[in-house]
Amino acid sequence: MTKIQDWLKQQQLGSFLLLAVLLMVVFPLSLDTFRLNLVGKYLTYAFVALGLVMLWGHAGILSLGQGVFFGLGGYMMAMFLKLEASDPVSTQIQSTPGIPDFMDWNQLTELPVWWVPFKSLPFAIAAVVIVPMLLAFIVSFAMFKRRVGGVYFAIITQAVALVLTVLIIGQQGYTGGVNGITDLKTMLGWDIRTDEHRLVLYHVCCALLLGSVLLCRWVQKSKLGTLLLAMRDKEDRVRFSGYDVAMFKVFAFCLAAGLSAIGGAMFTLQVGFMSPSFVGIVPSIEMVIFAAVGGRMSLVGAIYGALLVNFGKTYFSESAPDLWLFLMAALFIGVTMAFPDGLAGLWEQKIKPWWAKRQAERQAQAERIRAAHAIYPAVLPPAKGDGDGDGGGNGMPPGIRGQQA
């Protein structure tokens, strides 16, 4: 058992195992289906927070447009689900059966060519990751090769989010417009709206999230992760050492985009729709808040941050509908001012040292008791006899009893 504990401490997996137990055991056993589905929705945002930890915390690149990749991943999955829900039998009342309803409303008479491949689930799953990462590669390669970074890159990501939002809303006949893609029912005939299937999707989301944590942890512990940290702190020194700093930044941005896209796909499956409201600037900034509250340097902390902020949104909107935005702002400001490194900083700087001090005090007390017991073996613990076999002593060493006599 000691070897296992030492290995977990060395690999820093204790917090990961605690998170896994919380997500896979505690929540399913303690929450009803409705609340558990809400937690599953919150966890889809945690994928974005994980990507921001790698991008912002580990590589030093702030992106304010991660909603773009979250939304793209969600739209890729929604396109497949919508085509399955738009079979000729279900859409026979339309002017053109066999196409999504919003296309029929906008007087399209056939399915667009670029929609056709999404009839295949494997293609849709591949597109969930490839399309957002491809867009991320194009944007980041164009920017980082020209050494555009810092606040300028953050503003550019906001511009990309705004442009994509306008594009989705403007192309209503192809994307569903401001309403998005709705009324998603089944996946390969499997009803995603029932409680049993939502429970399965929750566990799939948790498994993917935990796997993403391990992937990011592996990257952090590799030579690549070391170079990302060095690039964040001393970019010029890394560049003068012969490394292509721009491509490291591109990798970090693409990794964050892929993780965000997986979260968007799981959001579509668990919630049953996708709209441009998750693509724009406001949701992208909220996603940065998740990482900031949890701790932009902590993978596990980012997940807790996503859970805390979204739980706060739900709780405050239910209990104080007129004030919940102000309460959320107070929560964010209070956490960032009191704990600049987020919840993970609170653990590392306050709770962990306090616990270590307490353990040291307990160990020192135990050492004192053992030393006293070695000198006076009959004193601690109190003995029934005097320790010399006569059974009638008062618990004091024989020599001391003799002096008192």
Coordinates of C-alpha atoms in Angstrom, one line a residue:
M1 CA 0.0 0.0 0.0
T2 CA 2.9 2.4 0.8
K3 CA 4.5 1.7 -2.6
I4 CA 1.2 2.5 -4.3
Q5 CA 0.8 5.8 -2.3
D6 CA 4.4 6.8 -3.1
W7 CA 3.8 6.1 -6.8
L8 CA 0.6 8.1 -6.9
K9 CA 2.3 11.0 -5.1
Q10 CA 5.3 10.8 -7.5
Q11 CA 2.9 10.8 -10.6
Q12 CA 0.7 13.4 -8.9
L13 CA -2.4 11.3 -9.6
G14 CA -4.1 11.5 -6.2
S15 CA -6.2 14.5 -7.2
F16 CA -7.0 12.8 -10.5
L17 CA -8.3 9.6 -8.8
L18 CA -10.3 11.7 -6.4
L19 CA -11.9 13.5 -9.3
A20 CA -12.6 10.2 -11.1
V21 CA -14.4 8.8 -8.0
L22 CA -16.4 12.0 -7.6
L23 CA -17.5 12.0 -11.3
M24 CA -18.0 8.2 -11.8
V25 CA -19.3 7.2 -8.4
V26 CA -20.4 10.0 -6.1
F27 CA -22.4 12.1 -8.6
P28 CA -24.3 9.1 -10.2
L29 CA -25.3 7.7 -6.8
S30 CA -26.3 11.0 -5.1
L31 CA -28.0 13.0 -7.9
D32 CA -31.2 12.4 -9.8
T33 CA -31.3 12.1 -13.5
F34 CA -32.1 15.7 -14.2
R35 CA -29.3 17.1 -12.0
L36 CA -26.9 14.5 -13.3
N37 CA -27.6 15.6 -16.9
L38 CA -26.9 19.1 -15.8
V39 CA -23.5 18.0 -14.4
G40 CA -22.9 16.3 -17.7
K41 CA -23.6 19.6 -19.5
Y42 CA -21.2 21.4 -17.2
L43 CA -18.5 18.8 -17.9
T44 CA -18.7 19.5 -21.6
Y45 CA -17.4 23.0 -20.8
A46 CA -14.6 21.4 -18.8
F47 CA -13.0 20.2 -22.1
V48 CA -12.6 23.8 -23.1
A49 CA -11.1 24.6 -19.7
L50 CA -8.6 21.8 -20.1
G51 CA -7.6 23.2 -23.5
L52 CA -7.1 26.6 -22.0
V53 CA -4.9 25.2 -19.3
M54 CA -2.6 23.8 -22.0
L55 CA -2.8 26.9 -24.2
W56 CA -3.0 29.8 -21.7
G57 CA -1.5 28.3 -18.5
H58 CA 1.2 26.1 -20.0
A59 CA 2.0 27.8 -23.3
G60 CA 1.2 31.4 -22.3
I61 CA -1.2 32.0 -25.2
L62 CA -4.6 33.6 -24.3
S63 CA -7.4 32.8 -26.7
L64 CA -10.8 34.5 -26.3
G65 CA -12.4 32.6 -29.1
Q66 CA -12.6 29.0 -27.9
G67 CA -16.3 29.0 -28.4
V68 CA -15.6 28.8 -32.1
F69 CA -14.2 25.3 -31.7
F70 CA -16.7 24.2 -29.1
G71 CA -19.5 25.3 -31.5
L72 CA -17.9 23.7 -34.6
G73 CA -17.6 20.3 -32.8
G74 CA -21.2 20.6 -31.7
Y75 CA -22.3 21.5 -35.2
M76 CA -20.4 18.5 -36.8
M77 CA -22.3 16.1 -34.5
A78 CA -25.6 18.0 -34.8
M79 CA -25.4 17.6 -38.6
F80 CA -25.3 13.8 -38.4
L81 CA -28.1 13.7 -35.8
K82 CA -30.3 16.0 -37.8
L83 CA -29.9 14.0 -41.0
E84 CA -30.9 10.9 -39.1
A85 CA -33.9 12.7 -37.7
S86 CA -34.9 13.9 -41.2
D87 CA -35.6 10.6 -42.9
P88 CA -38.3 10.7 -45.7
V89 CA -40.9 9.1 -43.4
S90 CA -40.5 11.6 -40.6
T91 CA -40.4 14.6 -43.0
Q92 CA -43.2 13.5 -45.4
I93 CA -45.3 16.5 -44.6
Q94 CA -42.5 18.8 -46.0
S95 CA -42.4 20.2 -49.5
T96 CA -39.2 18.3 -49.9
P97 CA -39.1 15.2 -47.7
G98 CA -35.7 13.8 -46.6
I99 CA -34.0 17.1 -45.8
P100 CA -33.8 19.0 -42.5
D101 CA -36.8 21.1 -41.7
F102 CA -35.0 24.4 -41.7
M103 CA -33.8 23.8 -45.2
D104 CA -37.4 23.1 -46.3
W105 CA -38.5 26.3 -44.6
N106 CA -35.9 28.3 -46.6
Q107 CA -37.1 26.7 -49.9
L108 CA -34.1 24.4 -50.5
T109 CA -35.1 21.5 -52.7
E110 CA -32.2 19.2 -52.1
L111 CA -29.5 18.4 -49.6
P112 CA -26.3 20.5 -50.0
V113 CA -23.4 18.5 -51.2
W114 CA -21.2 19.3 -48.2
W115 CA -24.0 17.9 -45.9
V116 CA -24.1 14.5 -47.6
P117 CA -20.9 12.9 -46.0
F118 CA -22.5 13.6 -42.6
K119 CA -24.9 10.7 -43.1
S120 CA -22.0 8.6 -41.9
L121 CA -21.3 8.5 -38.2
P122 CA -17.6 7.7 -38.5
F123 CA -17.2 10.7 -40.9
A124 CA -19.0 12.9 -38.4
I125 CA -16.9 11.8 -35.5
A126 CA -13.7 12.4 -37.5
A127 CA -15.0 15.8 -38.6
V128 CA -15.7 16.7 -34.9
V129 CA -12.0 16.8 -34.3
I130 CA -10.4 17.5 -37.7
V131 CA -12.5 20.5 -38.9
P132 CA -11.9 22.6 -35.7
M133 CA -8.2 21.6 -35.6
L134 CA -7.8 22.5 -39.3
L135 CA -9.3 25.9 -38.7
A136 CA -7.1 26.4 -35.7
F137 CA -4.1 25.4 -37.7
I138 CA -4.9 27.9 -40.4
V139 CA -5.5 30.8 -38.0
S140 CA -2.6 30.1 -35.7
F141 CA -0.1 29.3 -38.5
A142 CA -0.9 32.6 -40.2
M143 CA -0.6 34.5 -37.0
F144 CA 2.4 32.9 -35.2
K145 CA 4.6 32.7 -38.3
R146 CA 4.3 36.5 -38.4
R147 CA 5.0 36.6 -34.6
V148 CA 1.6 38.0 -33.8
G149 CA 0.9 37.2 -30.2
G150 CA -0.2 38.5 -26.8
V151 CA -3.3 40.8 -26.7
Y152 CA -3.3 41.0 -30.5
F153 CA -3.8 37.3 -30.9
A154 CA -6.6 37.4 -28.3
I155 CA -8.4 40.1 -30.2
I156 CA -8.0 38.2 -33.5
T157 CA -9.6 35.1 -31.9
Q158 CA -12.5 37.3 -30.8
A159 CA -12.9 38.5 -34.4
V160 CA -12.9 34.9 -35.6
A161 CA -15.7 34.1 -33.1
L162 CA -17.7 37.1 -34.3
V163 CA -17.3 36.3 -38.0
L164 CA -18.3 32.7 -37.5
T165 CA -21.4 33.7 -35.5
V166 CA -22.5 36.1 -38.3
L167 CA -21.8 33.5 -40.9
I168 CA -23.9 30.8 -39.1
I169 CA -26.8 33.2 -38.5
G170 CA -26.7 34.6 -42.1
Q171 CA -26.7 31.2 -43.8
Q172 CA -30.0 30.1 -42.3
G173 CA -30.9 27.7 -45.0
Y174 CA -27.7 25.7 -44.4
T175 CA -27.1 26.1 -40.7
G176 CA -30.5 26.7 -39.1
G177 CA -29.7 30.3 -38.5
V178 CA -30.2 31.9 -35.1
N179 CA -32.2 28.9 -33.9
G180 CA -29.4 26.5 -34.7
I181 CA -29.9 22.8 -35.3
T182 CA -32.6 21.5 -33.0
D183 CA -35.0 18.5 -32.5
L184 CA -32.2 15.9 -32.3
K185 CA -33.6 12.6 -31.3
T186 CA -31.6 9.5 -32.1
M187 CA -28.1 8.3 -32.9
L188 CA -28.1 5.1 -35.1
G189 CA -31.7 4.5 -33.8
W190 CA -30.6 4.9 -30.2
D191 CA -32.9 7.4 -28.5
I192 CA -30.6 10.0 -26.8
R193 CA -33.5 11.6 -24.9
T194 CA -34.4 8.8 -22.4
D195 CA -33.0 8.8 -18.9
E196 CA -31.2 5.5 -19.3
H197 CA -29.4 6.8 -22.4
R198 CA -28.5 10.1 -20.8
L199 CA -26.9 8.2 -18.0
V200 CA -24.8 6.3 -20.5
L201 CA -23.8 9.6 -22.3
Y202 CA -22.8 11.1 -18.9
H203 CA -20.4 8.2 -18.3
V204 CA -19.0 8.5 -21.8
C205 CA -18.5 12.2 -21.3
C206 CA -16.7 11.5 -18.0
A207 CA -14.5 8.8 -19.5
L208 CA -13.5 11.1 -22.4
L209 CA -12.8 14.0 -20.0
L210 CA -10.6 11.8 -17.7
G211 CA -8.8 10.5 -20.8
S212 CA -8.2 14.0 -21.9
V213 CA -6.7 14.9 -18.5
L214 CA -4.3 12.0 -18.8
L215 CA -3.4 13.0 -22.4
C216 CA -2.7 16.6 -21.3
R217 CA -0.7 15.3 -18.3
W218 CA 1.4 13.2 -20.6
V219 CA 2.1 16.2 -22.8
Q220 CA 3.1 18.3 -19.8
K221 CA 5.5 15.7 -18.5
S222 CA 7.1 15.1 -21.9
K223 CA 9.9 17.1 -23.5
L224 CA 7.3 19.0 -25.5
G225 CA 5.6 20.1 -22.4
T226 CA 9.0 21.4 -21.0
L227 CA 9.6 23.3 -24.2
L228 CA 6.1 24.9 -23.9
L229 CA 6.8 26.1 -20.4
A230 CA 10.2 27.4 -21.5
M231 CA 8.5 29.2 -24.4
R232 CA 6.0 30.8 -22.1
D233 CA 8.7 32.1 -19.8
K234 CA 11.6 32.8 -22.1
E235 CA 10.4 32.7 -25.7
D236 CA 13.5 34.4 -27.2
R237 CA 15.8 32.0 -25.5
V238 CA 13.9 29.0 -26.9
R239 CA 14.0 30.6 -30.3
F240 CA 17.8 31.2 -30.1
S241 CA 18.3 27.6 -29.1
G242 CA 17.1 26.6 -32.6
Y243 CA 13.5 25.6 -31.9
D244 CA 10.6 26.7 -34.1
V245 CA 8.6 28.6 -31.5
A246 CA 5.7 29.3 -33.9
M247 CA 5.0 25.6 -34.5
F248 CA 5.0 24.9 -30.8
K249 CA 2.3 27.6 -30.4
V250 CA 0.4 26.1 -33.4
F251 CA 0.5 22.7 -31.7
A252 CA -0.8 24.1 -28.4
F253 CA -3.6 26.0 -30.2
C254 CA -4.7 23.0 -32.2
L255 CA -4.7 20.7 -29.1
A256 CA -6.9 23.2 -27.3
A257 CA -9.2 23.4 -30.3
G258 CA -9.5 19.6 -30.5
L259 CA -10.4 19.3 -26.8
S260 CA -13.0 22.1 -27.1
A261 CA -14.5 20.4 -30.2
I262 CA -14.9 17.1 -28.3
G263 CA -16.7 19.0 -25.5
G264 CA -19.0 20.6 -28.1
A265 CA -19.9 17.2 -29.6
M266 CA -20.8 15.8 -26.2
F267 CA -22.8 18.9 -25.4
T268 CA -24.9 18.3 -28.5
L269 CA -25.5 14.7 -27.6
Q270 CA -26.5 15.4 -24.0
V271 CA -28.5 18.6 -24.6
G272 CA -30.0 17.8 -28.0
F273 CA -29.3 20.9 -30.0
M274 CA -26.6 23.3 -31.0
S275 CA -26.9 27.0 -31.8
P276 CA -24.7 30.0 -32.6
S277 CA -25.2 31.3 -29.1
F278 CA -22.4 29.0 -28.0
V279 CA -20.0 30.2 -30.7
G280 CA -19.8 34.0 -30.0
I281 CA -17.6 36.2 -27.9
V282 CA -19.6 36.1 -24.7
P283 CA -19.5 32.3 -24.3
S284 CA -15.8 32.3 -25.2
I285 CA -15.0 34.7 -22.4
E286 CA -17.1 32.7 -20.0
M287 CA -14.9 29.7 -20.9
V288 CA -11.8 31.6 -20.0
I289 CA -13.4 32.3 -16.6
F290 CA -13.8 28.6 -16.0
A291 CA -10.0 28.1 -16.3
A292 CA -9.3 31.3 -14.3
V293 CA -11.5 30.2 -11.4
G294 CA -10.2 26.7 -11.3
G295 CA -6.6 27.6 -11.9
R296 CA -5.0 28.1 -15.3
M297 CA -2.0 25.9 -14.3
S298 CA -4.1 23.0 -13.0
L299 CA -5.9 20.4 -15.2
V300 CA -8.0 19.1 -12.4
G301 CA -8.6 22.6 -11.0
A302 CA -10.0 23.7 -14.4
I303 CA -12.6 21.0 -14.2
Y304 CA -13.6 22.0 -10.7
G305 CA -13.7 25.6 -12.0
A306 CA -16.1 24.7 -14.8
L307 CA -18.3 22.8 -12.3
L308 CA -18.3 25.6 -9.8
V309 CA -19.1 28.5 -12.2
N310 CA -21.8 26.6 -14.0
F311 CA -23.4 25.4 -10.8
G312 CA -23.3 29.0 -9.6
K313 CA -25.1 30.1 -12.8
T314 CA -27.8 27.5 -12.3
Y315 CA -28.2 28.1 -8.5
F316 CA -28.2 31.9 -8.8
S317 CA -30.6 32.0 -11.8
E318 CA -33.0 29.8 -9.9
S319 CA -32.8 31.5 -6.5
A320 CA -32.3 35.1 -7.7
P321 CA -33.4 35.6 -11.3
D322 CA -33.0 39.4 -11.2
L323 CA -29.6 39.4 -9.6
W324 CA -27.9 36.3 -10.8
L325 CA -25.6 38.1 -13.3
F326 CA -24.3 40.4 -10.5
L327 CA -23.9 37.4 -8.2
M328 CA -21.9 35.6 -10.9
A329 CA -19.7 38.7 -11.4
A330 CA -19.1 38.9 -7.6
L331 CA -18.2 35.2 -7.5
F332 CA -15.6 35.6 -10.2
I333 CA -14.1 38.8 -8.9
G334 CA -14.0 37.5 -5.3
V335 CA -12.3 34.2 -6.3
T336 CA -9.7 35.9 -8.6
M337 CA -8.9 38.6 -6.0
A338 CA -8.7 36.3 -3.0
F339 CA -7.0 33.4 -4.9
P340 CA -5.1 34.8 -8.0
D341 CA -4.1 31.2 -9.0
G342 CA -7.7 29.9 -8.7
L343 CA -9.0 27.0 -6.7
A344 CA -5.8 25.1 -7.4
G345 CA -3.8 27.9 -5.9
L346 CA -6.0 27.8 -2.8
W347 CA -5.2 24.1 -2.5
E348 CA -1.4 24.4 -3.1
Q349 CA -0.8 27.6 -1.1
K350 CA -3.2 27.2 1.8
I351 CA -4.7 23.8 2.3
K352 CA -1.8 21.6 1.4
P353 CA 0.8 23.5 3.6
W354 CA -1.7 23.4 6.5
W355 CA -2.2 19.7 6.1
A356 CA 1.5 19.0 5.8
K357 CA 2.1 21.0 9.0
R358 CA -0.6 19.1 10.8
Q359 CA 0.8 15.8 9.7
A360 CA 4.3 16.9 10.8
E361 CA 2.9 17.8 14.2
R362 CA 1.2 14.5 14.6
Q363 CA 4.4 12.6 13.6
A364 CA 6.4 14.7 16.0
Q365 CA 4.0 13.9 18.8
A366 CA 4.1 10.2 17.9
E367 CA 7.9 10.3 18.1
R368 CA 7.8 11.9 21.5
I369 CA 5.4 9.2 22.8
R370 CA 7.6 6.5 21.4
A371 CA 10.7 8.0 23.0
A372 CA 8.9 8.3 26.4
H373 CA 7.7 4.8 26.1
A374 CA 11.2 3.6 25.4
I375 CA 12.5 5.3 28.6
Y376 CA 9.5 4.4 30.8
P377 CA 7.8 1.4 29.2
A378 CA 5.2 1.1 32.0
V379 CA 4.0 4.7 31.8
L380 CA 2.8 4.8 28.2
P381 CA 0.4 3.1 27.7
P382 CA -0.7 2.7 31.4
A383 CA 0.0 -0.8 32.5
K384 CA -2.2 -3.0 34.6
G385 CA 0.8 -4.0 36.7
D386 CA 4.1 -2.5 37.6
G387 CA 5.9 -4.2 34.7
D388 CA 8.1 -6.4 37.0
G389 CA 5.7 -9.2 37.4
D390 CA 4.2 -8.5 40.8
G391 CA 0.9 -7.1 39.4
G392 CA 0.5 -4.6 42.2
G393 CA 2.4 -1.5 41.1
N394 CA 1.0 2.0 40.4
G395 CA 2.3 2.2 36.8
M396 CA 5.6 3.9 37.7
P397 CA 9.1 2.6 37.0
P398 CA 10.4 0.3 39.8
G399 CA 13.3 2.6 40.6
I400 CA 11.0 5.6 41.2
R401 CA 8.6 3.5 43.3
G402 CA 11.6 2.5 45.4
Q403 CA 12.6 6.1 46.0
Q404 CA 9.1 7.0 47.1
A405 CA 8.9 4.0 49.4

